[in-house]
mmCIF file of N, CA and C in Angstrom:
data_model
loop_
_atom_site.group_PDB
_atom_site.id
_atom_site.type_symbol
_atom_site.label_atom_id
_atom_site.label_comp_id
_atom_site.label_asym_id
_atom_site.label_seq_id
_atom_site.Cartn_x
_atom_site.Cartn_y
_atom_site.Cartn_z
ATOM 1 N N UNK A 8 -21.570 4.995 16.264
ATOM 2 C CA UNK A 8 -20.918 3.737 15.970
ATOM 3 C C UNK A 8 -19.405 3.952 15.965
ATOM 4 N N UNK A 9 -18.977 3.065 16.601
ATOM 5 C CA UNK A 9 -16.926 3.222 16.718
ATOM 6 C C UNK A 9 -16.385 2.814 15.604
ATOM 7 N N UNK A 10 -15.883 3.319 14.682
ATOM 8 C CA UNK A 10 -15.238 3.030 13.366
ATOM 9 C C UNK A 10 -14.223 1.947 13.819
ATOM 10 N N UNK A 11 -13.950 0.795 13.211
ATOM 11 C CA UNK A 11 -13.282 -0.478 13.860
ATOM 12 C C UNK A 11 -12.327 -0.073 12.516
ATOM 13 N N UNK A 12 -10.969 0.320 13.232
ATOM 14 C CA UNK A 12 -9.525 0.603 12.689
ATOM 15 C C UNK A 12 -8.743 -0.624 12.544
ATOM 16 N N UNK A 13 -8.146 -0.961 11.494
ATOM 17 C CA UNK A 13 -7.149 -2.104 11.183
ATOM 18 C C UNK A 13 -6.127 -1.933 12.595
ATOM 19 N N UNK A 14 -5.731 -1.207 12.692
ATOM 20 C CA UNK A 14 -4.655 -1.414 14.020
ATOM 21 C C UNK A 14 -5.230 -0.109 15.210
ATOM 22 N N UNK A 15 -5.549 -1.007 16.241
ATOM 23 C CA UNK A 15 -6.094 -0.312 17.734
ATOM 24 C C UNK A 15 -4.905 0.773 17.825
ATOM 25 N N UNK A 16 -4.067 0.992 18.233
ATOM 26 C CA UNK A 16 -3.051 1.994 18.315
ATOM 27 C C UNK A 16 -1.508 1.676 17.428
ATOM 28 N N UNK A 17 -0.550 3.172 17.493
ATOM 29 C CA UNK A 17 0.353 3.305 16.708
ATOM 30 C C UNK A 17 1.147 1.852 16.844
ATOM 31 N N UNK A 18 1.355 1.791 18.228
ATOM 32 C CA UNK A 18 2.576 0.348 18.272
ATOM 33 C C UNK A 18 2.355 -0.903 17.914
ATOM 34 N N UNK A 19 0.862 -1.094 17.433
ATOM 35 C CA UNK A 19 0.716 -2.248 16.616
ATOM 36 C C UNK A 19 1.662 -2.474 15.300
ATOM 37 N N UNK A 20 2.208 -1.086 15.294
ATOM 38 C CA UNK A 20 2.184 -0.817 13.405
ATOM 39 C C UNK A 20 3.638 -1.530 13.798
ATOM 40 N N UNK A 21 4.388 -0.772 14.747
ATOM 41 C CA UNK A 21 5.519 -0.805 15.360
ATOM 42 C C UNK A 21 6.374 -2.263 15.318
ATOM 43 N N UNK A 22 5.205 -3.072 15.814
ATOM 44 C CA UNK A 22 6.002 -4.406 15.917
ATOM 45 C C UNK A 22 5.782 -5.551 15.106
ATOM 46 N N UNK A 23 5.146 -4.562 14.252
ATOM 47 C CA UNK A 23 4.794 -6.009 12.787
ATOM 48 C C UNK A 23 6.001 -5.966 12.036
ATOM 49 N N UNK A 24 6.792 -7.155 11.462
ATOM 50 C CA UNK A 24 7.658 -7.368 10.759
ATOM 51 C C UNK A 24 7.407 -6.607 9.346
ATOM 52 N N UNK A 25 8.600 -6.002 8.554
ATOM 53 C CA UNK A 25 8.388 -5.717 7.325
ATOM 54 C C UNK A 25 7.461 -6.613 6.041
ATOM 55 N N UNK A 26 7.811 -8.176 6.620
ATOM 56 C CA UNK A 26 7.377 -9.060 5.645
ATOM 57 C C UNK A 26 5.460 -8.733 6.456
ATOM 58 N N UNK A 27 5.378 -8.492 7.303
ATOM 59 C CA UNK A 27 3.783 -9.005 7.854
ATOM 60 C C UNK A 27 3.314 -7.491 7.279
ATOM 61 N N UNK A 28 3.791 -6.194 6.977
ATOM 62 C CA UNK A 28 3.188 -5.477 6.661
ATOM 63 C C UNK A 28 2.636 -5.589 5.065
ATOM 64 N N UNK A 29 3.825 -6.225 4.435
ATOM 65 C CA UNK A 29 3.476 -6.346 3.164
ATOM 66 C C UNK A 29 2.866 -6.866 2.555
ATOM 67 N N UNK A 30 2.523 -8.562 3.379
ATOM 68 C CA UNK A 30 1.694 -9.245 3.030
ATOM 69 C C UNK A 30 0.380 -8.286 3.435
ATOM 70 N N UNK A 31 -0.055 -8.116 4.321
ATOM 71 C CA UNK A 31 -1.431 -6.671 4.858
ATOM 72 C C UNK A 31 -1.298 -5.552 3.492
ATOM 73 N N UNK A 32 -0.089 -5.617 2.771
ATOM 74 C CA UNK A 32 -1.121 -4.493 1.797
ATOM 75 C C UNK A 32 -1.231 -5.158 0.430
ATOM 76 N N UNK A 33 -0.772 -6.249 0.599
ATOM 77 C CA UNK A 33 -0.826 -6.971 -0.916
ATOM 78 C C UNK A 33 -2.690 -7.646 -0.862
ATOM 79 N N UNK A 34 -2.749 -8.229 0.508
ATOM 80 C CA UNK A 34 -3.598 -8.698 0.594
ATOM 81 C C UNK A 34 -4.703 -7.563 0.472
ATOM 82 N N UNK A 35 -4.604 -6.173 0.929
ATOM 83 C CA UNK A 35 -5.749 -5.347 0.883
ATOM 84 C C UNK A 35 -6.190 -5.115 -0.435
ATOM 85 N N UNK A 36 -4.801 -4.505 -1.217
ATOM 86 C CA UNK A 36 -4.844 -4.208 -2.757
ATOM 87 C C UNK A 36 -5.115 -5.390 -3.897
ATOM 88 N N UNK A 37 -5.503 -6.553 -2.973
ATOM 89 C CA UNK A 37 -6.023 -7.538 -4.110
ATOM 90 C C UNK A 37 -7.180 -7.562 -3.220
ATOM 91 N N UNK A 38 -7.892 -7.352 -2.873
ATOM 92 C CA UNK A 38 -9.424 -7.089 -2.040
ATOM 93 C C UNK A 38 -9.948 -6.194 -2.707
ATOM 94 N N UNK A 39 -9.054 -4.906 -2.784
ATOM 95 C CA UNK A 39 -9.700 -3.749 -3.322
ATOM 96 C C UNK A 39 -9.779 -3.438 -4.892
ATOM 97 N N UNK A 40 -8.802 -4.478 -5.722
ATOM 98 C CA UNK A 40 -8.993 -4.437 -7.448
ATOM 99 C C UNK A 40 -10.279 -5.304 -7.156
ATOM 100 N N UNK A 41 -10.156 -6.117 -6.844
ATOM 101 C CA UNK A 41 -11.820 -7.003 -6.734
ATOM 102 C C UNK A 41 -13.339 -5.738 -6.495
ATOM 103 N N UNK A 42 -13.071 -5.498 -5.683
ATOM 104 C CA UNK A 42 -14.192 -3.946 -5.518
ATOM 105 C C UNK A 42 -14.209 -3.161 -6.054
ATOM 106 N N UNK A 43 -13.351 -2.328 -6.616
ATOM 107 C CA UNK A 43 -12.686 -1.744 -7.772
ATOM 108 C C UNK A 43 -13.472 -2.135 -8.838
ATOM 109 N N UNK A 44 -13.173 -3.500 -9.606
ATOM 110 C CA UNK A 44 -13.759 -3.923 -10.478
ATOM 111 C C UNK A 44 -15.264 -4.607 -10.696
ATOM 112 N N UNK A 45 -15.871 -5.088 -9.650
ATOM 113 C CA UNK A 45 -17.304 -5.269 -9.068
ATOM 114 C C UNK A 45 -18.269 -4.149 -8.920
ATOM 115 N N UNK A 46 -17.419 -2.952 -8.729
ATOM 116 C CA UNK A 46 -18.693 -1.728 -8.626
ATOM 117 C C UNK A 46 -18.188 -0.652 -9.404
ATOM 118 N N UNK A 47 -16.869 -1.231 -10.384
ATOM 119 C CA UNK A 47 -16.781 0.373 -11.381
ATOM 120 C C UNK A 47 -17.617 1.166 -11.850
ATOM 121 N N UNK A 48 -18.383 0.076 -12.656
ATOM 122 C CA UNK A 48 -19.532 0.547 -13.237
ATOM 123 C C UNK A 48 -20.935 0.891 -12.166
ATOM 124 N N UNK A 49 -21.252 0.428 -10.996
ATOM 125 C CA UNK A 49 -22.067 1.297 -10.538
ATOM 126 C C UNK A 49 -21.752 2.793 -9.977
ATOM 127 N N UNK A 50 -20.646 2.741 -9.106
ATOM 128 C CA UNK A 50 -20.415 3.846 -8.688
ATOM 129 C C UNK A 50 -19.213 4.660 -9.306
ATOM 130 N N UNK A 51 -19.077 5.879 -9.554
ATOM 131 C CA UNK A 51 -18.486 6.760 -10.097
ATOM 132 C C UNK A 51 -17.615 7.394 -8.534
ATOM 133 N N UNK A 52 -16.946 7.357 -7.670
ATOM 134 C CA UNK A 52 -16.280 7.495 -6.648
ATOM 135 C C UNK A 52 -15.073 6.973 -6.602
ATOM 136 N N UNK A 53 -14.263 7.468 -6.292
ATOM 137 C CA UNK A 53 -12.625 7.045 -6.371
ATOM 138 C C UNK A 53 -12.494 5.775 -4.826
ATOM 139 N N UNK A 54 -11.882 4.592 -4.929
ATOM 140 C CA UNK A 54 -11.842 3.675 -4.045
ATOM 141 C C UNK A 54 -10.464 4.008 -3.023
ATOM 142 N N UNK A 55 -10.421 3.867 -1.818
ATOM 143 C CA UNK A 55 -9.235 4.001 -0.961
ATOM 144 C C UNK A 55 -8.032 3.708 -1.559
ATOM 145 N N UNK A 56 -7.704 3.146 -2.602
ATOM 146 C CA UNK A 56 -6.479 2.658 -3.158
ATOM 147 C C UNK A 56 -6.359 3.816 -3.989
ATOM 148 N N UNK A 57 -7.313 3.966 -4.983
ATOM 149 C CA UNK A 57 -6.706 5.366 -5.888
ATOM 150 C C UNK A 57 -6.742 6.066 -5.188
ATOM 151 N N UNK A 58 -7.646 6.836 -4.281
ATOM 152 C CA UNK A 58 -6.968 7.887 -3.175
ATOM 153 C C UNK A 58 -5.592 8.077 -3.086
ATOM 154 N N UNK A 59 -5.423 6.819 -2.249
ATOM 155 C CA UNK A 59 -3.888 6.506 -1.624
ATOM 156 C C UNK A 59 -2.765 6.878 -2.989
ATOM 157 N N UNK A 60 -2.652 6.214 -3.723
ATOM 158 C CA UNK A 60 -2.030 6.299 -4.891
ATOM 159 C C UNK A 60 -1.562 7.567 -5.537
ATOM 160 N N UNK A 61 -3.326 8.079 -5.797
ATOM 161 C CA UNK A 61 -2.818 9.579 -6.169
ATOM 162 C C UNK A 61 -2.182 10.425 -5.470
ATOM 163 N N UNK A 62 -2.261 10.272 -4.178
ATOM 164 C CA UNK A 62 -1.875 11.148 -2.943
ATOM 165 C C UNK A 62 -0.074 10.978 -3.113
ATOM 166 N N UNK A 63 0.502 10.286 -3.338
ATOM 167 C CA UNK A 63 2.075 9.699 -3.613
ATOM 168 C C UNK A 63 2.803 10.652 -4.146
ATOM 169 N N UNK A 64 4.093 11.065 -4.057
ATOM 170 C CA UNK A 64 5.076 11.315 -5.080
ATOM 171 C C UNK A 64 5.962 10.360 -5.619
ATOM 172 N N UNK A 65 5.757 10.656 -6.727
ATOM 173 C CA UNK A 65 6.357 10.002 -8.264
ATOM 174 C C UNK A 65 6.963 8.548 -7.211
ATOM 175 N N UNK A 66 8.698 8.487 -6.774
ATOM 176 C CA UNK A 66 9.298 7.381 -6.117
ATOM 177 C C UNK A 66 7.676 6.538 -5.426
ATOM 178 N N UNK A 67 7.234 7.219 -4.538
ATOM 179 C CA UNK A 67 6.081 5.977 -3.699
ATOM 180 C C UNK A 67 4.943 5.439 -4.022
ATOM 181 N N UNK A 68 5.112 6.020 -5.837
ATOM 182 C CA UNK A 68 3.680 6.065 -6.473
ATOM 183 C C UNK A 68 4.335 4.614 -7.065
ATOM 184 N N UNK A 69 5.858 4.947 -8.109
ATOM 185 C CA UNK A 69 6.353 3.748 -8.709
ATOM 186 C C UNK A 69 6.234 2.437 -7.689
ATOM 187 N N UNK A 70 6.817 2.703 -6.378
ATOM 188 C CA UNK A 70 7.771 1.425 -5.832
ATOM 189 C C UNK A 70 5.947 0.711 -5.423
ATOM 190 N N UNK A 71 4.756 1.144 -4.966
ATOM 191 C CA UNK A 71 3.772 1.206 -4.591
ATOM 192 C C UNK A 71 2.813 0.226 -6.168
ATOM 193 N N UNK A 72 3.026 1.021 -7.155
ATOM 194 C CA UNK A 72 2.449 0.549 -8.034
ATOM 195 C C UNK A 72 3.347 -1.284 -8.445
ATOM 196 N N UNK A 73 4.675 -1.380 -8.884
ATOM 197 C CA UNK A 73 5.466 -1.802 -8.940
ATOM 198 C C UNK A 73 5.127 -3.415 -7.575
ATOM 199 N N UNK A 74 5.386 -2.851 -6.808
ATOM 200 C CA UNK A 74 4.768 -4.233 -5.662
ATOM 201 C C UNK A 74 3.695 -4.368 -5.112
ATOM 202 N N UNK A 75 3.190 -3.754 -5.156
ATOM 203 C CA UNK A 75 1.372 -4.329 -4.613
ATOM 204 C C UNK A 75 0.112 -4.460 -5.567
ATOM 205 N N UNK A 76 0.742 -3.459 -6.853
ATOM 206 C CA UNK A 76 -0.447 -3.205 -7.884
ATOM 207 C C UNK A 76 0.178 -4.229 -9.277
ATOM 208 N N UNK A 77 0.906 -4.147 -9.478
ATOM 209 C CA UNK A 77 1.468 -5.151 -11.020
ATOM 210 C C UNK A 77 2.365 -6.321 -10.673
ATOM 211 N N UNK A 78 2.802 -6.383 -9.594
ATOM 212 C CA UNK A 78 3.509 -7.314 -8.732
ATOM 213 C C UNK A 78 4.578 -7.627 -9.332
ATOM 214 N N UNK A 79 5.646 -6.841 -10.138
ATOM 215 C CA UNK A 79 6.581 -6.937 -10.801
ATOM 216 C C UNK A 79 7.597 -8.457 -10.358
ATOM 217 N N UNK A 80 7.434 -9.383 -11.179
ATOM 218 C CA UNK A 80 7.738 -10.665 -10.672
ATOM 219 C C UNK A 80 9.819 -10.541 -10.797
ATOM 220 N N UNK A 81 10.013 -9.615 -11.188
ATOM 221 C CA UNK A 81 11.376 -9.589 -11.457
ATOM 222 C C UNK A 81 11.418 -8.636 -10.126
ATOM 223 N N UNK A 82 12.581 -9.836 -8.934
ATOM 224 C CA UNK A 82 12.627 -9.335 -7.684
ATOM 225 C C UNK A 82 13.363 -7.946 -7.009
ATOM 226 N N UNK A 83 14.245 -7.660 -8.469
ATOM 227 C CA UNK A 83 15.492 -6.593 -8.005
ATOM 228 C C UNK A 83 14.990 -5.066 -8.885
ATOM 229 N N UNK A 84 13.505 -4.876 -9.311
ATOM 230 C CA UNK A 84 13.582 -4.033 -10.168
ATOM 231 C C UNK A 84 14.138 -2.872 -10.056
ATOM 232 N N UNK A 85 14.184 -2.603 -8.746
ATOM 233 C CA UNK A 85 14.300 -1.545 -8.021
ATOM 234 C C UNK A 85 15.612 -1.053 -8.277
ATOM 235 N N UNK A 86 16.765 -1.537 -8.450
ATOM 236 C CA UNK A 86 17.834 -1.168 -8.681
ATOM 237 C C UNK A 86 18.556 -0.315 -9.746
ATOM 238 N N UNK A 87 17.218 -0.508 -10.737
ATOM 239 C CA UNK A 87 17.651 0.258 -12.029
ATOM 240 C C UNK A 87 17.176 1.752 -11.937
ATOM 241 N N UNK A 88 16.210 1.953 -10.368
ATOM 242 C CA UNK A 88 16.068 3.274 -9.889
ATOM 243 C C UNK A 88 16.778 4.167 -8.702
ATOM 244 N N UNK A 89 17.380 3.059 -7.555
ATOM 245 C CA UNK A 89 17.709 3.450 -6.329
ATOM 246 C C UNK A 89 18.804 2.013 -6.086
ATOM 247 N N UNK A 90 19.434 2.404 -4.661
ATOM 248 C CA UNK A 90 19.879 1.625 -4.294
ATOM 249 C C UNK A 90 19.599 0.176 -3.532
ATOM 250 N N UNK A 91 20.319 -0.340 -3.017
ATOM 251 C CA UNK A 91 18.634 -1.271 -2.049
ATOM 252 C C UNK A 91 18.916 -0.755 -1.045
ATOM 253 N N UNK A 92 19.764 0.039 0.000
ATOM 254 C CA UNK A 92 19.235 0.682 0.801
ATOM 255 C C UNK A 92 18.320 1.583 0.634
ATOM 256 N N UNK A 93 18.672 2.442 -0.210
ATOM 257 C CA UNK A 93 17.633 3.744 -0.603
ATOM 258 C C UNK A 93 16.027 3.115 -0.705
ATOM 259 N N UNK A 94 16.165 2.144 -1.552
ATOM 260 C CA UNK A 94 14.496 1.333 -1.626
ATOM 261 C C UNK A 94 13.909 1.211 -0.588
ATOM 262 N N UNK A 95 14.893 0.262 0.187
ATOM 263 C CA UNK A 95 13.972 -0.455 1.484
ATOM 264 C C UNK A 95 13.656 0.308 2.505
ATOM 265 N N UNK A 96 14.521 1.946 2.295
ATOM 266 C CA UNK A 96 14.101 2.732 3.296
ATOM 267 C C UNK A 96 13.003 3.547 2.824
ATOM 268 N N UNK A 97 12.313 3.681 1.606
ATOM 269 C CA UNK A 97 11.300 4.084 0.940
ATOM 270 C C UNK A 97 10.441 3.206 1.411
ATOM 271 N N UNK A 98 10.337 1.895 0.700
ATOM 272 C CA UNK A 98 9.416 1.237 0.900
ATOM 273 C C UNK A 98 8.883 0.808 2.812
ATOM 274 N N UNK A 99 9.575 1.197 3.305
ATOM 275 C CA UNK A 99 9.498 0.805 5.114
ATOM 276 C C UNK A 99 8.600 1.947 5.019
ATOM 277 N N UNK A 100 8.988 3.016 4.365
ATOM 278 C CA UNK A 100 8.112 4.437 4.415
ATOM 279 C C UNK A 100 7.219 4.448 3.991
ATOM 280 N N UNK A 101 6.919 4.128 3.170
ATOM 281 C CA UNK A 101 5.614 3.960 2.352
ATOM 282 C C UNK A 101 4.812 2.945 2.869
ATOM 283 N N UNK A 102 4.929 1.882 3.142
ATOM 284 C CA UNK A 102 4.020 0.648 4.195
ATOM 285 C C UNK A 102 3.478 1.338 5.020
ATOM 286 N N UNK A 103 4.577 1.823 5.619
ATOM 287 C CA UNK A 103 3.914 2.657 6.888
ATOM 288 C C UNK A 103 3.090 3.577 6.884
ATOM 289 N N UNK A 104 3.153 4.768 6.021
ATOM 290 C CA UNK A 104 2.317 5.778 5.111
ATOM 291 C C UNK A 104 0.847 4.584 4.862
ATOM 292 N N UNK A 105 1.166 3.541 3.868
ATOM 293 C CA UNK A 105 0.099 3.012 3.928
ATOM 294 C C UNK A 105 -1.238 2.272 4.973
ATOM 295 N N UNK A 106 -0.369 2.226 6.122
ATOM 296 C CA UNK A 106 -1.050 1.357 7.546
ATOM 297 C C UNK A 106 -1.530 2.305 7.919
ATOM 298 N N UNK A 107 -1.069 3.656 8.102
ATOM 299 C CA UNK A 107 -1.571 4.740 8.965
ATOM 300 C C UNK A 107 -2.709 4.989 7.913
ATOM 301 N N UNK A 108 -3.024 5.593 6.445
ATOM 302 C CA UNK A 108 -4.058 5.897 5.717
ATOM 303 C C UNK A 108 -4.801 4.578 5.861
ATOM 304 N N UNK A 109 -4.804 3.618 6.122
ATOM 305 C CA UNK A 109 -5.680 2.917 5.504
ATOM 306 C C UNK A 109 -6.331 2.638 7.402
ATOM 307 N N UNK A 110 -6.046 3.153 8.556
ATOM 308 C CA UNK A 110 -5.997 2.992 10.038
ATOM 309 C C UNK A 110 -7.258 4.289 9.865
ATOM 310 N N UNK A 111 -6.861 5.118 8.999
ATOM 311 C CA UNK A 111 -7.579 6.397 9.767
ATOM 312 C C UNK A 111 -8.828 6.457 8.760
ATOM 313 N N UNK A 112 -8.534 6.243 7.440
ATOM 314 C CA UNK A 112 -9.893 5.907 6.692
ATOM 315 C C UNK A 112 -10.866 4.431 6.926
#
């Protein structure tokens, strides 16, 4: 059976806008607290999101937890850690980190 991958090849990833990636992981990571929380209690197995998560260092674990997992409604939090260049070049990194793990699992 052909494992059916969120994106057919790399340059899909390539030409999705920053905003279209983010909505793709907000939307996954509210799919996956739903599953998460629907089969905690049957299965004892870590879900693709904690994978992903744990796999992080500290910066891609925060900015990661921070916008897709608690949805920090205060838009600039980021500043009281990095710059907003420094962020947005994390977070471009980390989306991307995230499209490719979530492409190959």
């Amino acid at each position: 059976m052909e494992k059916n991958n969120v994106f057919k090849n790399e340059n899909d990833i390539e030409i999705l806008s920053l905003y279209q990636k983010r909505k793709f992981i907000n939307d996954f990571c509210r799919f996956a607290k739903l599953e998460i929380k629907n089969h905690k209690n049957k299965f004892n197995k870590k879900s693709l999101l904690e994978i992903f998560v744990s796999s992080l260092d500290k910066d891609s674990s925060k900015i990661f937890l921070e916008e897709f997992i608690v949805g920090d409604k205060e838009s600039e939090w980021y500043l009281e850690h990095w710059s907003k260049g420094t962020y947005y070049k994390k977070l471009n990194l980390l989306v991307n980190q995230f499209i490719r793990f979530v492409n190959v699992n």
